């Protein structure tokens, strides 16, 4: 069965789950948008998708992907394969990072992002963030303002990671521009100077194995940077989104700052909930080199506690599919040469469903908030994305709570050649996935033939609206 964009579709017999409610209803989609929600909708002239026994939820929004590498060396995926992975996991919108490298302009980085998107068309809709690493050129301020006019309404800065790391003065500068332009600032919070010092000492002592990736980035390098990022944002009165938090202490810092009135949100990624630091000592330890590094097992429990208490707002993948070969070549040199990251877009929703909803840690509505609605709100896409409402895009995942799936690189869409979760079984997976009414997944299988995803310009950061709508 294929369903084209212009077709009329009815999703029948499921339970609609949004961030706020769960109720029984049919959903009808026409010309890519939801036009009606209710019981007993007229099916004549429609393709009918049976959702009996399933949840009908807004398609996932994954606001943290690196399908196209910022460096000269491409990773295993491009927009086509990366978004196939996203769709196969229930995600219908991604926000990818464009990356300004020092000595280049923001404008060129945005042009390059669009070139890559045109070269390898996506299956799902794609927005862009901009990694800002150099404001030391004449048009930098104009370029930053221009991004927002072009629908790129979030800037990311790095407190670690050469050569793109910024010092506090430069971060404050970006934050002031964000306030003036209506952008949200995302921060990669690790103390780069500490990590540099620890890394030099480790190399001098002859340590080369992957576990040193974690040993040179101990928890304090994250918590110090998290508290400094929050202080900088408060000084600038800028909204702040902290990517990939890995520690209970980081979540506590977010929660405390928010209680004091700061506009701070936190993100948690799949791998930090599942993979602990012992994975780095395995024979294939290089696969699990990602940043921040895998932590002690205890921290996973603390992250779940934070999730249960509603502290992180968004659950993301940080998909960066370096290949098996790239990982191994790096490991033959030393731990600093192993490319950071791995695939995850396809695993994200099932993994948190299995470990979060099925265990009773979070409700189905909180699952929708964490995997879709909150990101859509924070990144200027709501209610076009992130909810099921008349007028919203027909981006829907028909979620089968009983579908079993065993994760394996052999059946996943990413071209990385490995899965972080090889052989792990989860219960709860997409039965059907529709992006603007077009069927991408059916019967749990990725079936889309042509990539019809589009670039998604986003609205500016809506501070007042978010303060009002946001529950945490
Ligand atoms: Zn990332």
Coordinates of C-alpha atoms and ligand atoms in Angstrom, one line a residue:
X1 CA 0.0 0.0 0.0
X2 CA 1.3 3.5 -0.8
X3 CA -0.2 6.7 0.3
X4 CA 0.8 9.8 -1.7
X5 CA 0.8 13.3 -0.3
X6 CA -2.4 14.4 -1.9
X7 CA -4.4 11.4 -0.7
X8 CA -6.9 11.3 2.0
X9 CA -6.1 9.0 4.9
X10 CA -8.0 7.9 7.9
X11 CA -6.3 6.4 10.9
X12 CA -9.0 4.3 12.5
X13 CA -9.6 2.7 15.9
X14 CA -6.6 3.8 17.8
X15 CA -6.1 5.8 21.0
X16 CA -4.8 9.3 20.3
X17 CA -2.0 10.3 22.7
X18 CA -0.7 13.8 22.9
X19 CA 1.4 15.5 25.6
X20 CA -1.9 16.4 27.4
X21 CA -4.5 13.7 26.8
X22 CA -5.2 10.1 25.7
X23 CA -8.6 9.4 24.1
X24 CA -10.2 7.1 21.5
X25 CA -10.6 8.8 18.1
X26 CA -10.0 8.5 14.4
X27 CA -7.7 11.0 12.7
X28 CA -8.2 12.1 9.1
X29 CA -5.5 13.7 7.0
X30 CA -5.9 15.5 3.7
X31 CA -3.2 17.2 1.6
X32 CA -0.6 16.4 4.3
X33 CA -2.5 18.0 7.2
X34 CA -4.8 16.8 9.9
X35 CA -8.3 18.0 9.1
X36 CA -10.5 16.1 11.5
X37 CA -10.3 14.1 14.8
X38 CA -13.3 12.3 16.1
X39 CA -15.2 9.1 16.4
X40 CA -16.8 7.5 13.3
X41 CA -15.3 9.8 10.7
X42 CA -16.5 9.1 7.1
X43 CA -14.1 6.8 5.4
X44 CA -15.4 7.1 1.8
X45 CA -12.6 8.1 -0.6
X46 CA -9.9 7.5 2.1
X47 CA -7.1 5.1 2.5
X48 CA -7.8 3.5 5.9
X49 CA -5.0 2.6 8.3
X50 CA -6.0 0.3 11.1
X51 CA -4.7 1.5 14.5
X52 CA -6.6 -1.0 16.7
X53 CA -4.6 -1.7 19.9
X54 CA -2.2 1.1 19.1
X55 CA -1.5 4.7 20.2
X56 CA -1.8 7.4 17.6
X57 CA 0.8 9.9 18.5
X58 CA 2.5 12.9 16.9
X59 CA 5.6 11.8 15.0
X60 CA 8.8 12.2 16.9
X61 CA 10.8 15.4 16.8
X62 CA 14.6 14.7 17.3
X63 CA 16.3 18.0 17.7
X64 CA 19.8 16.7 17.9
X65 CA 21.2 15.0 14.8
X66 CA 24.5 15.1 13.0
X67 CA 23.6 13.2 9.8
X68 CA 26.0 15.2 7.8
X69 CA 29.4 15.6 9.4
X70 CA 30.8 19.1 9.8
X71 CA 34.3 18.0 9.1
X72 CA 36.0 17.1 5.8
X73 CA 35.6 13.4 6.5
X74 CA 32.0 12.4 5.9
X75 CA 30.4 10.0 8.4
X76 CA 28.5 6.9 7.4
X77 CA 25.2 8.6 6.9
X78 CA 23.8 11.5 4.9
X79 CA 20.4 13.1 5.0
X80 CA 18.8 10.3 3.1
X81 CA 20.0 7.4 5.2
X82 CA 19.9 9.3 8.5
X83 CA 16.3 10.4 8.0
X84 CA 15.4 6.8 6.9
X85 CA 16.7 5.7 10.3
X86 CA 14.8 8.5 12.0
X87 CA 11.5 7.5 10.2
X88 CA 12.0 3.8 10.9
X89 CA 12.1 4.7 14.6
X90 CA 9.0 6.9 14.6
X91 CA 10.6 10.3 14.1
X92 CA 9.2 12.6 11.4
X93 CA 11.1 15.8 12.1
X94 CA 14.8 16.3 12.9
X95 CA 16.8 19.4 13.6
X96 CA 20.4 19.0 12.3
X97 CA 23.5 21.0 13.2
X98 CA 25.1 23.2 10.5
X99 CA 28.6 24.0 11.6
X100 CA 30.6 27.1 11.2
X101 CA 34.3 26.3 11.4
X102 CA 36.8 29.0 12.6
X103 CA 37.9 31.1 9.6
X104 CA 34.7 30.5 7.7
X105 CA 31.4 32.5 7.8
X106 CA 28.1 31.6 9.2
X107 CA 26.5 32.4 5.9
X108 CA 28.8 29.8 4.1
X109 CA 27.9 27.2 6.8
X110 CA 24.2 27.7 6.2
X111 CA 24.7 27.5 2.4
X112 CA 26.6 24.2 2.9
X113 CA 23.8 22.8 5.0
X114 CA 21.3 23.5 2.2
X115 CA 23.7 22.1 -0.4
X116 CA 24.0 18.8 1.6
X117 CA 20.2 18.6 2.0
X118 CA 19.7 19.1 -1.7
X119 CA 22.3 16.5 -2.5
X120 CA 20.9 13.7 -0.3
X121 CA 17.2 14.5 0.0
X122 CA 15.6 13.6 3.4
X123 CA 12.6 11.3 4.1
X124 CA 11.5 13.5 7.1
X125 CA 11.3 17.2 7.5
X126 CA 14.6 18.9 8.5
X127 CA 15.3 22.1 10.4
X128 CA 18.8 23.5 11.1
X129 CA 20.6 24.8 14.1
X130 CA 23.8 26.7 13.7
X131 CA 27.0 25.9 15.5
X132 CA 28.7 29.3 16.0
X133 CA 32.5 29.2 16.5
X134 CA 33.9 32.5 15.1
X135 CA 32.4 36.0 15.3
X136 CA 35.7 37.6 14.4
X137 CA 34.8 38.8 10.9
X138 CA 33.0 41.9 9.7
X139 CA 29.5 40.5 8.8
X140 CA 29.2 38.2 11.8
X141 CA 26.4 40.1 13.6
X142 CA 24.4 40.5 10.4
X143 CA 24.9 36.8 9.6
X144 CA 23.5 35.8 13.0
X145 CA 20.5 38.1 12.6
X146 CA 20.0 36.8 9.1
X147 CA 19.8 33.2 10.3
X148 CA 16.6 33.9 12.3
X149 CA 15.1 35.6 9.2
X150 CA 15.9 32.3 7.3
X151 CA 14.2 30.1 9.9
X152 CA 17.4 29.0 11.7
X153 CA 16.4 30.2 15.2
X154 CA 18.9 28.4 17.5
X155 CA 22.6 28.9 17.9
X156 CA 24.8 26.2 19.5
X157 CA 28.1 27.0 21.3
X158 CA 30.7 24.6 22.6
X159 CA 32.6 25.0 25.9
X160 CA 34.9 22.2 24.9
X161 CA 36.0 20.5 21.7
X162 CA 38.8 22.2 19.7
X163 CA 38.7 24.0 17.3
X164 CA 35.2 25.2 17.8
X165 CA 35.2 25.8 21.6
X166 CA 34.4 29.4 22.7
X167 CA 35.6 31.2 25.8
X168 CA 33.1 32.8 28.2
X169 CA 33.4 36.3 26.7
X170 CA 32.5 34.9 23.2
X171 CA 29.7 32.8 24.6
X172 CA 28.2 35.9 26.3
X173 CA 28.5 37.7 23.0
X174 CA 26.5 34.9 21.2
X175 CA 23.9 34.9 24.0
X176 CA 23.4 38.7 23.7
X177 CA 22.9 38.3 20.0
X178 CA 20.4 35.5 20.6
X179 CA 18.3 37.7 22.8
X180 CA 18.4 40.5 20.2
X181 CA 17.5 38.2 17.4
X182 CA 15.0 35.9 19.1
X183 CA 17.1 32.7 19.0
X184 CA 17.5 30.0 21.6
X185 CA 21.1 29.2 22.7
X186 CA 22.2 25.6 23.0
X187 CA 25.3 24.8 24.9
X188 CA 27.6 21.8 24.9
X189 CA 28.7 22.1 28.5
X190 CA 32.0 20.5 29.3
X191 CA 35.1 22.4 30.7
X192 CA 37.4 22.3 27.7
X193 CA 40.5 23.6 29.5
X194 CA 40.3 20.9 32.2
X195 CA 39.8 18.2 29.6
X196 CA 42.7 19.5 27.6
X197 CA 44.9 19.3 30.7
X198 CA 43.8 15.8 31.7
X199 CA 44.3 14.6 28.1
X200 CA 47.8 15.9 27.9
X201 CA 48.7 14.3 31.1
X202 CA 47.1 10.9 30.0
X203 CA 49.0 10.9 26.7
X204 CA 52.2 11.8 28.4
X205 CA 51.8 8.8 30.7
X206 CA 51.2 6.6 27.6
X207 CA 47.5 6.0 28.0
X208 CA 45.9 5.3 24.7
X209 CA 42.9 3.0 25.2
X210 CA 39.2 4.1 24.8
X211 CA 38.5 4.1 28.5
X212 CA 40.7 7.2 28.8
X213 CA 38.1 9.1 26.8
X214 CA 35.9 8.9 30.0
X215 CA 38.8 9.2 32.4
X216 CA 39.9 12.6 30.9
X217 CA 36.3 13.9 31.0
X218 CA 35.3 13.2 34.7
X219 CA 31.9 14.3 36.0
X220 CA 33.2 17.6 37.3
X221 CA 34.2 18.7 33.8
X222 CA 30.4 18.6 33.0
X223 CA 28.9 19.9 36.2
X224 CA 31.3 22.9 36.4
X225 CA 30.5 23.8 32.8
X226 CA 26.7 23.3 33.3
X227 CA 26.7 25.8 36.3
X228 CA 28.9 28.3 34.3
X229 CA 26.6 28.0 31.3
X230 CA 23.6 28.7 33.5
X231 CA 25.4 31.7 35.1
X232 CA 26.3 33.1 31.7
X233 CA 22.7 32.7 30.4
X234 CA 21.4 34.5 33.5
X235 CA 23.9 37.3 33.1
X236 CA 22.8 37.7 29.5
X237 CA 19.1 37.1 30.4
X238 CA 19.1 34.6 27.5
X239 CA 17.1 31.4 27.2
X240 CA 19.4 28.3 27.5
X241 CA 19.1 24.7 26.2
X242 CA 21.7 22.3 27.6
X243 CA 22.4 19.4 25.2
X244 CA 23.1 15.9 26.3
X245 CA 23.2 16.1 30.1
X246 CA 24.6 12.9 31.6
X247 CA 24.6 13.4 35.4
X248 CA 22.1 13.6 38.2
X249 CA 24.0 16.7 39.4
X250 CA 23.5 18.4 36.0
X251 CA 19.7 17.9 36.2
X252 CA 19.6 19.2 39.7
X253 CA 21.4 22.4 38.5
X254 CA 18.8 22.8 35.8
X255 CA 16.0 22.3 38.2
X256 CA 17.4 24.7 40.8
X257 CA 18.0 27.4 38.2
X258 CA 14.5 27.1 36.9
X259 CA 13.1 27.3 40.4
X260 CA 14.9 30.6 40.7
X261 CA 13.2 31.8 37.5
X262 CA 15.9 31.2 34.9
X263 CA 14.8 30.0 31.4
X264 CA 16.8 26.8 31.2
X265 CA 15.9 23.5 29.6
X266 CA 17.9 20.2 29.6
X267 CA 18.2 17.4 27.1
X268 CA 19.1 13.7 27.8
X269 CA 20.2 11.2 25.1
X270 CA 19.5 7.5 24.7
X271 CA 23.1 6.3 25.0
X272 CA 23.6 7.9 28.4
X273 CA 20.7 5.9 29.8
X274 CA 21.8 2.6 28.5
X275 CA 25.6 2.5 28.0
X276 CA 27.8 2.9 31.1
X277 CA 31.6 3.4 31.2
X278 CA 32.4 -0.3 31.4
X279 CA 31.5 -0.6 27.7
X280 CA 34.7 1.4 27.0
X281 CA 36.8 -1.5 28.3
X282 CA 35.3 -4.0 25.9
X283 CA 37.3 -5.2 23.0
X284 CA 35.2 -2.9 20.7
X285 CA 35.3 -0.1 23.3
X286 CA 36.0 2.5 20.5
X287 CA 32.4 2.1 19.4
X288 CA 31.2 3.6 22.6
X289 CA 33.3 6.7 22.5
X290 CA 30.8 9.6 22.5
X291 CA 30.8 12.9 24.2
X292 CA 30.1 13.5 27.1
X293 CA 31.4 9.9 27.7
X294 CA 29.5 7.0 29.1
X295 CA 29.2 7.4 32.9
X296 CA 29.1 5.1 36.0
X297 CA 26.0 2.9 36.1
X298 CA 24.7 4.8 39.1
X299 CA 24.3 7.9 37.0
X300 CA 21.7 6.1 34.8
X301 CA 19.5 5.6 37.9
X302 CA 19.9 9.3 38.7
X303 CA 19.0 10.3 35.1
X304 CA 15.9 8.2 35.3
X305 CA 15.0 9.8 38.6
X306 CA 15.3 13.2 37.0
X307 CA 13.2 12.0 34.1
X308 CA 10.5 10.8 36.5
X309 CA 10.6 14.2 38.2
X310 CA 10.1 15.9 34.8
X311 CA 13.5 17.8 34.8
X312 CA 14.8 17.1 31.3
X313 CA 12.5 18.5 28.7
X314 CA 13.7 16.7 25.6
X315 CA 15.0 13.2 24.8
X316 CA 17.3 13.2 21.7
X317 CA 19.6 10.9 19.8
X318 CA 22.8 12.9 19.1
X319 CA 23.0 10.6 16.0
X320 CA 26.5 10.8 14.5
X321 CA 27.1 7.7 12.5
X322 CA 30.9 7.3 12.3
X323 CA 31.6 4.0 10.6
X324 CA 33.1 0.9 12.1
X325 CA 36.2 1.5 10.0
X326 CA 36.5 5.1 11.1
X327 CA 36.2 4.1 14.7
X328 CA 38.8 1.4 14.4
X329 CA 41.3 3.5 12.5
X330 CA 41.0 6.1 15.3
X331 CA 41.5 3.5 18.0
X332 CA 44.7 2.3 16.4
X333 CA 46.2 5.7 17.2
X334 CA 44.9 6.7 20.6
X335 CA 41.6 7.6 22.3
X336 CA 41.7 11.2 21.2
X337 CA 41.6 10.1 17.6
X338 CA 38.4 8.1 17.8
X339 CA 35.5 10.0 16.2
X340 CA 32.9 10.8 18.8
X341 CA 29.4 9.5 18.5
X342 CA 27.3 6.8 16.9
X343 CA 23.9 6.1 15.3
X344 CA 20.8 6.4 17.4
X345 CA 17.9 8.1 15.6
X346 CA 16.2 4.7 14.9
X347 CA 16.5 3.5 18.5
X348 CA 15.5 6.6 20.4
X349 CA 11.7 6.3 20.8
X350 CA 11.5 2.5 21.3
X351 CA 14.3 2.6 23.8
X352 CA 12.7 5.2 26.1
X353 CA 9.3 3.6 25.6
X354 CA 10.6 0.2 26.6
X355 CA 12.6 1.5 29.6
X356 CA 10.4 4.4 30.6
X357 CA 6.7 3.8 29.7
X358 CA 6.7 0.0 30.2
X359 CA 8.3 0.2 33.5
X360 CA 5.8 2.9 34.7
X361 CA 8.5 5.5 35.1
X362 CA 6.8 7.9 32.8
X363 CA 3.3 8.1 31.3
X364 CA 2.4 7.8 27.6
X365 CA 1.8 11.6 27.6
X366 CA 5.1 12.3 29.2
X367 CA 6.7 10.1 26.5
X368 CA 5.0 12.2 23.8
X369 CA 6.3 15.4 25.5
X370 CA 9.8 14.1 25.8
X371 CA 10.1 12.7 22.3
X372 CA 8.0 15.2 20.3
X373 CA 6.0 18.1 21.8
X374 CA 8.6 19.8 24.0
X375 CA 11.2 20.0 21.2
X376 CA 8.5 21.3 18.8
X377 CA 7.6 24.1 21.3
X378 CA 11.2 25.1 22.2
X379 CA 12.4 25.1 18.6
X380 CA 9.5 27.1 17.0
X381 CA 7.7 24.3 15.3
X382 CA 4.6 23.9 17.4
X383 CA 1.7 23.3 16.6
X384 CA 2.7 22.5 13.0
X385 CA 4.7 19.7 14.5
X386 CA 4.6 18.0 17.9
X387 CA 0.8 17.5 18.4
X388 CA -2.3 16.0 16.9
X389 CA -4.7 18.8 16.2
X390 CA -6.7 20.0 13.3
X391 CA -4.4 22.1 11.1
X392 CA -1.2 20.4 12.3
X393 CA 0.9 18.5 9.8
X394 CA -0.1 14.9 9.2
X395 CA 3.0 13.6 11.0
X396 CA 1.8 10.5 12.9
X397 CA 3.3 7.5 14.5
X398 CA 0.9 4.6 15.0
X399 CA 2.7 3.1 18.0
X400 CA 2.2 -0.6 18.7
X401 CA 2.9 -1.1 22.4
X402 CA 3.3 -4.8 21.9
X403 CA 5.6 -4.9 18.9
X404 CA 8.9 -6.6 19.7
X405 CA 12.0 -5.5 18.1
X406 CA 15.6 -6.6 18.4
X407 CA 18.0 -3.9 17.6
X408 CA 20.7 -4.8 15.1
X409 CA 22.9 -3.0 12.6
X410 CA 21.8 -5.6 10.1
X411 CA 18.2 -4.4 10.1
X412 CA 18.7 -0.7 10.9
X413 CA 18.7 2.1 8.3
X414 CA 21.9 3.8 9.4
X415 CA 25.0 3.0 7.4
X416 CA 27.3 3.1 10.5
X417 CA 27.7 -0.7 10.4
X418 CA 27.1 -1.2 14.1
X419 CA 24.4 -0.5 16.6
X420 CA 25.0 0.7 20.2
X421 CA 22.2 -1.7 21.2
X422 CA 23.1 -4.8 19.1
X423 CA 20.8 -7.7 20.1
X424 CA 18.9 -5.8 22.8
X425 CA 15.1 -6.5 22.6
X426 CA 12.6 -3.8 23.2
X427 CA 8.8 -4.0 23.3
X428 CA 7.0 -1.0 21.8
X429 CA 7.7 0.2 18.3
X430 CA 6.2 2.0 15.3
X431 CA 3.6 0.1 13.4
X432 CA 3.0 2.8 10.8
X433 CA 4.7 6.2 10.4
X434 CA 3.3 9.0 8.3
X435 CA 5.0 12.2 7.4
X436 CA 2.6 14.8 6.1
X437 CA 0.2 12.0 5.3
X438 CA 2.8 9.9 3.3
X439 CA 3.3 6.4 4.6
X440 CA 7.0 5.9 5.4
X441 CA 6.7 2.8 7.6
X442 CA 4.0 0.1 7.6
X443 CA 3.8 -3.1 9.5
X444 CA 7.0 -2.0 11.3
X445 CA 8.9 -1.9 8.0
X446 CA 10.4 1.1 6.3
X447 CA 8.7 1.3 2.9
X448 CA 9.2 4.8 1.6
X449 CA 10.8 4.9 -1.9
X450 CA 11.3 8.6 -2.6
X451 CA 12.6 11.1 -0.1
X452 CA 10.0 13.9 0.1
X453 CA 11.1 15.6 3.3
X454 CA 11.5 19.3 3.2
X455 CA 13.5 22.0 4.9
X456 CA 11.6 23.4 7.8
X457 CA 12.0 27.1 8.6
X458 CA 11.3 27.7 12.3
X459 CA 9.8 30.5 14.2
X460 CA 11.8 32.6 16.6
X461 CA 12.0 31.5 20.2
X462 CA 8.7 32.3 21.9
X463 CA 9.7 33.1 25.4
X464 CA 6.3 34.3 26.7
X465 CA 4.4 31.5 25.0
X466 CA 6.7 28.9 26.3
X467 CA 6.6 30.2 29.8
X468 CA 2.8 29.9 29.7
X469 CA 2.5 26.5 27.9
X470 CA 5.4 24.7 29.5
X471 CA 4.6 22.5 32.4
X472 CA 8.0 22.1 33.9
Ligands
LIG1 ZN1 25.7 16.4 19.2

